[in-house]
XYZ file of C-alpha atoms in Angstrom:
344
model
C 78.258 78.274 90.697
C 77.837 74.812 92.225
C 78.815 73.361 95.566
C 79.308 69.749 96.638
C 77.831 68.395 99.838
C 81.268 66.874 100.563
C 84.745 67.734 99.408
C 86.282 65.906 96.486
C 89.888 66.142 95.420
C 91.319 66.980 92.030
C 92.337 63.327 91.794
C 88.675 62.306 92.322
C 87.642 64.650 89.526
C 90.259 63.253 87.135
C 89.338 59.687 88.040
C 85.673 60.375 87.254
C 86.666 61.434 83.726
C 89.439 58.823 83.331
C 92.031 61.479 82.476
C 95.339 62.666 83.913
C 95.719 65.786 86.035
C 98.600 68.215 86.394
C 99.275 69.968 89.705
C 98.351 68.975 93.258
C 96.101 65.923 92.945
C 95.002 66.251 96.599
C 93.649 69.784 96.146
C 90.122 69.855 97.670
C 87.402 70.775 95.180
C 84.035 72.088 96.412
C 82.315 72.932 93.172
C 82.260 74.085 89.567
C 82.263 77.658 88.246
C 82.962 79.747 85.158
C 86.509 80.755 84.263
C 85.830 84.307 85.400
C 84.141 83.449 88.707
C 86.016 80.320 89.814
C 87.794 80.366 93.175
C 90.949 78.374 94.092
C 88.867 75.393 95.286
C 86.654 75.165 92.182
C 87.055 73.602 88.744
C 86.285 75.684 85.644
C 85.906 74.592 82.034
C 86.622 76.012 78.591
C 84.288 74.675 75.910
C 83.720 77.795 73.813
C 86.506 79.792 72.184
C 84.602 82.974 73.007
C 85.754 82.543 76.612
C 89.403 81.909 75.792
C 90.112 85.488 76.885
C 89.157 84.560 80.472
C 91.610 81.654 80.668
C 94.713 83.757 81.353
C 93.257 85.371 84.482
C 91.283 82.478 85.973
C 91.789 81.652 89.655
C 90.371 78.127 89.357
C 92.011 75.162 91.037
C 92.059 73.524 87.603
C 90.492 73.987 84.171
C 88.829 71.333 82.045
C 89.865 72.066 78.444
C 90.851 70.675 75.065
C 94.553 69.734 74.726
C 95.035 72.485 72.104
C 94.449 75.088 74.831
C 96.607 73.380 77.470
C 99.700 75.506 76.873
C 97.694 78.687 77.561
C 96.405 77.484 80.944
C 98.032 79.256 83.947
C 96.655 76.761 86.507
C 96.521 72.944 86.708
C 94.606 71.496 83.775
C 92.410 68.541 82.944
C 92.786 67.869 79.232
C 89.889 66.172 77.459
C 88.719 66.034 73.831
C 85.179 67.157 74.680
C 85.316 69.627 77.613
C 81.582 70.326 77.571
C 80.791 66.625 77.884
C 83.336 66.433 80.707
C 81.611 69.336 82.439
C 78.257 67.571 82.049
C 79.629 64.457 83.761
C 81.243 66.441 86.579
C 78.049 68.395 87.216
C 76.437 65.165 88.420
C 78.988 64.945 91.251
C 77.895 68.311 92.623
C 74.134 68.003 92.193
C 72.516 68.216 95.669
C 69.060 67.111 94.480
C 69.251 63.315 95.079
C 70.167 63.919 98.719
C 66.753 65.550 99.258
C 64.786 62.423 98.398
C 63.249 60.736 101.425
C 62.106 57.195 100.706
C 58.488 56.664 101.638
C 55.049 58.226 101.231
C 54.351 61.629 102.767
C 51.301 61.601 105.068
C 49.473 64.142 102.891
C 49.932 62.181 99.656
C 46.905 60.323 98.252
C 47.800 56.888 96.898
C 45.151 54.481 95.615
C 45.028 51.088 97.327
C 45.878 49.112 94.194
C 48.963 51.114 93.196
C 52.048 48.928 92.715
C 55.126 50.470 94.308
C 58.703 49.459 93.528
C 61.541 49.579 96.031
C 62.777 52.876 97.502
C 59.970 54.995 96.047
C 59.626 58.603 97.205
C 56.179 60.257 97.090
C 56.219 63.818 98.397
C 53.559 66.014 99.985
C 50.105 66.338 98.371
C 50.957 64.097 95.406
C 48.085 62.037 93.990
C 48.635 58.539 92.579
C 45.461 57.168 91.024
C 44.168 53.611 90.670
C 46.098 51.078 88.605
C 49.376 53.007 88.553
C 52.694 51.155 88.582
C 55.772 52.952 89.980
C 59.161 51.331 89.373
C 62.083 51.159 91.780
C 63.564 54.473 92.988
C 60.836 56.597 91.374
C 60.506 60.061 92.934
C 57.158 61.875 92.728
C 57.412 65.562 93.591
C 55.069 67.581 95.778
C 51.681 68.265 94.226
C 52.231 66.007 91.230
C 49.468 63.806 89.820
C 49.873 60.414 88.150
C 46.662 59.425 86.378
C 44.968 56.059 86.443
C 46.697 53.056 84.853
C 49.900 54.931 84.055
C 53.280 53.245 84.313
C 56.384 55.091 85.552
C 59.735 53.374 84.920
C 62.509 52.951 87.461
C 64.659 55.887 88.602
C 62.295 58.384 86.972
C 61.752 61.730 88.678
C 58.687 63.947 88.573
C 59.464 67.384 89.996
C 56.788 69.357 91.843
C 53.403 69.929 90.181
C 53.836 67.606 87.212
C 50.702 66.099 85.658
C 50.898 62.664 84.048
C 47.403 61.906 82.767
C 45.702 58.504 82.589
C 47.140 55.665 80.536
C 50.591 57.163 80.006
C 53.752 55.046 79.847
C 56.960 56.703 81.050
C 60.313 54.946 80.621
C 63.324 54.606 82.910
C 65.468 57.489 84.199
C 63.065 60.104 82.812
C 63.031 63.637 84.248
C 59.800 65.641 84.113
C 60.269 69.255 85.180
C 57.688 71.236 87.123
C 54.490 72.195 85.384
C 54.752 69.890 82.386
C 51.659 67.969 81.307
C 52.012 64.541 79.725
C 48.896 63.100 78.131
C 46.472 66.022 78.084
C 43.845 65.990 75.363
C 44.976 66.678 71.836
C 43.441 69.588 69.932
C 40.693 67.677 68.152
C 37.402 69.274 67.090
C 34.957 68.830 64.207
C 33.013 71.813 62.825
C 29.382 71.468 61.786
C 29.134 74.873 60.124
C 27.940 76.613 63.247
C 30.155 75.377 66.063
C 32.749 72.890 67.255
C 32.280 69.311 68.482
C 35.024 67.784 70.628
C 36.686 64.587 69.410
C 37.477 62.234 72.288
C 41.215 61.571 72.456
C 41.420 57.800 72.832
C 45.171 57.206 72.542
C 47.929 57.655 75.072
C 51.518 58.868 75.351
C 54.661 56.728 75.474
C 57.928 58.283 76.668
C 61.119 56.279 76.129
C 64.057 55.885 78.506
C 66.305 58.828 79.487
C 63.840 61.448 78.235
C 63.744 64.913 79.818
C 60.770 67.270 79.465
C 61.159 70.903 80.487
C 58.863 72.977 82.662
C 55.428 73.920 81.345
C 55.763 71.798 78.214
C 52.815 69.781 76.908
C 52.783 66.419 75.167
C 49.232 65.611 74.064
C 47.771 62.121 74.010
C 46.928 60.545 70.677
C 43.505 60.766 69.071
C 43.545 57.026 68.312
C 47.088 55.645 68.483
C 49.752 56.940 70.872
C 51.980 59.984 70.800
C 55.496 58.500 71.014
C 58.714 60.117 72.278
C 61.830 58.000 71.645
C 64.751 57.209 73.947
C 67.103 59.994 75.059
C 64.939 62.780 73.602
C 65.516 66.153 75.300
C 62.626 68.626 75.322
C 63.083 72.177 76.608
C 60.561 74.336 78.461
C 57.442 75.781 76.782
C 57.297 73.146 74.016
C 54.007 71.936 72.510
C 53.834 68.449 70.986
C 50.438 67.655 69.489
C 48.540 64.377 69.260
C 50.065 61.405 67.443
C 53.438 63.080 66.920
C 56.434 60.711 66.857
C 59.902 61.937 67.888
C 62.872 59.681 67.113
C 65.617 58.672 69.540
C 68.280 61.223 70.621
C 66.513 64.265 69.156
C 66.463 67.635 70.964
C 63.824 70.387 70.910
C 64.640 73.869 72.229
C 62.210 76.264 73.911
C 58.882 77.218 72.297
C 59.000 74.577 69.567
C 55.507 73.717 68.345
C 54.738 70.500 66.455
C 51.311 69.982 64.908
C 49.474 66.675 64.905
C 50.694 63.444 63.283
C 54.098 64.804 62.281
C 57.007 62.381 62.519
C 60.471 63.662 63.475
C 63.418 61.328 62.911
C 66.360 60.352 65.092
C 69.217 62.729 65.981
C 67.248 65.816 64.923
C 67.654 69.243 66.527
C 64.921 71.875 66.418
C 65.988 75.379 67.458
C 63.959 77.708 69.650
C 60.626 78.806 68.234
C 60.603 76.305 65.358
C 57.145 75.344 64.087
C 56.331 72.130 62.236
C 53.043 71.820 60.359
C 50.973 68.682 60.727
C 51.276 65.346 58.896
C 54.915 65.945 57.880
C 57.883 63.583 57.915
C 61.293 64.898 58.993
C 64.069 62.393 58.259
C 66.927 61.493 60.603
C 69.759 63.978 61.117
C 67.880 67.207 60.382
C 68.689 70.476 62.142
C 66.178 73.334 61.889
C 67.431 76.726 63.041
C 65.502 79.004 65.375
C 62.149 80.592 64.430
C 61.851 78.567 61.222
C 58.458 77.381 59.943
C 58.478 73.982 58.236
C 55.455 73.363 55.994
C 56.768 70.496 53.845
C 58.386 67.176 54.667
C 62.191 67.015 54.763
C 63.754 63.915 53.215
C 67.485 64.790 53.228
C 69.631 65.284 56.364
C 71.154 68.724 56.869
C 70.550 72.197 58.252
C 67.350 74.045 57.283
C 66.289 77.640 57.952
C 63.411 79.944 57.155
C 63.378 82.547 59.925
C 65.068 85.850 59.029
C 67.351 87.759 61.345
C 66.283 91.040 62.916
C 67.268 94.319 61.244
C 66.532 98.008 61.644
C 62.811 98.664 61.226
C 63.369 101.106 58.369
C 65.286 98.463 56.417
C 62.726 95.784 57.227
C 59.863 97.975 55.953
C 61.665 98.520 52.642
C 62.324 94.789 52.320
C 58.681 93.984 53.147
C 57.526 96.201 50.294
C 59.978 94.524 47.908
C 58.841 91.104 49.040
C 55.321 91.923 47.796
C 56.863 92.929 44.452
C 58.878 89.716 43.970
C 56.232 87.889 41.904
C 55.841 90.815 39.509
C 59.626 91.226 39.250
C 60.062 87.512 38.536
C 57.447 87.628 35.741
C 59.048 90.723 34.173
C 62.474 89.047 34.340
C 61.105 85.919 32.655
C 59.619 88.029 29.841
C 62.935 89.850 29.339
C 64.887 86.559 29.235
C 62.414 85.079 26.712
C 62.650 88.206 24.572
C 66.460 88.040 24.683
C 66.441 84.354 23.654
C 64.074 85.076 20.785
């Protein structure tokens, strides 16, 4: 449930989405809520048919929905072709976070003398901004965050509390870095001499495009030589690991616990489901969707949906299937012999 810091009217809501509204346009609206929980001064939305059952009993002031469901709506409605997108836009009206930014540098923050600060920058308590950093206009640096030497942070970018941006990282405009994420830590590079490991210095950097979001506790490693590159409008969930020299194309989305090994290139408009793993040195073309828990070990050159993870089943059934899986090679050979014998 969300609440606005000031009241809007239903007319304000409709105007924001450039759509018409039925009912009392001057009805005050104080927030957004689900169909089931909405009160008479809140707007609800219907974007998933699974919740159609809740529409008939909703108490919302109005419901954001597709025109095909309009006739079933018992309260004023806001008809729009993409209700979920409409909800996303409305959520920005009720987000209290920007109001908490206080322009200026907190007394406990440590900012190097040669840092270049844009207009209306906010640096919160105990943040550390190292030498050579450039912060664009309206950048907000959360409490306890660190921006390493010679990094560049683009305008209107926000680092939440306890974010680490390592040295020599370039972050674009309007980027959101959630708490605990690390941008530009060392890649996993070691050489073995037969007895032990020798660390390979990671000499590259990380480049994040504009409008990127990185979830909490995710890691994007710096390149070994060249840069790790994240394109514009890429959305990265929490607990994601992106290894050194990976390239992610514009508008792609990675759900929680995705792991991408070094030097793999992911195209534009790709979607990787939760728990997906990509081996190293692969190429994934534009427009690929990989479903949850899949392991990709070969490059993908045709757009489409790919899967390898198997759904859960009763343990007794799984154990039987596991035994049969070990027998598949023998069964295939026996079948081939039978087919050859039949042909002969």
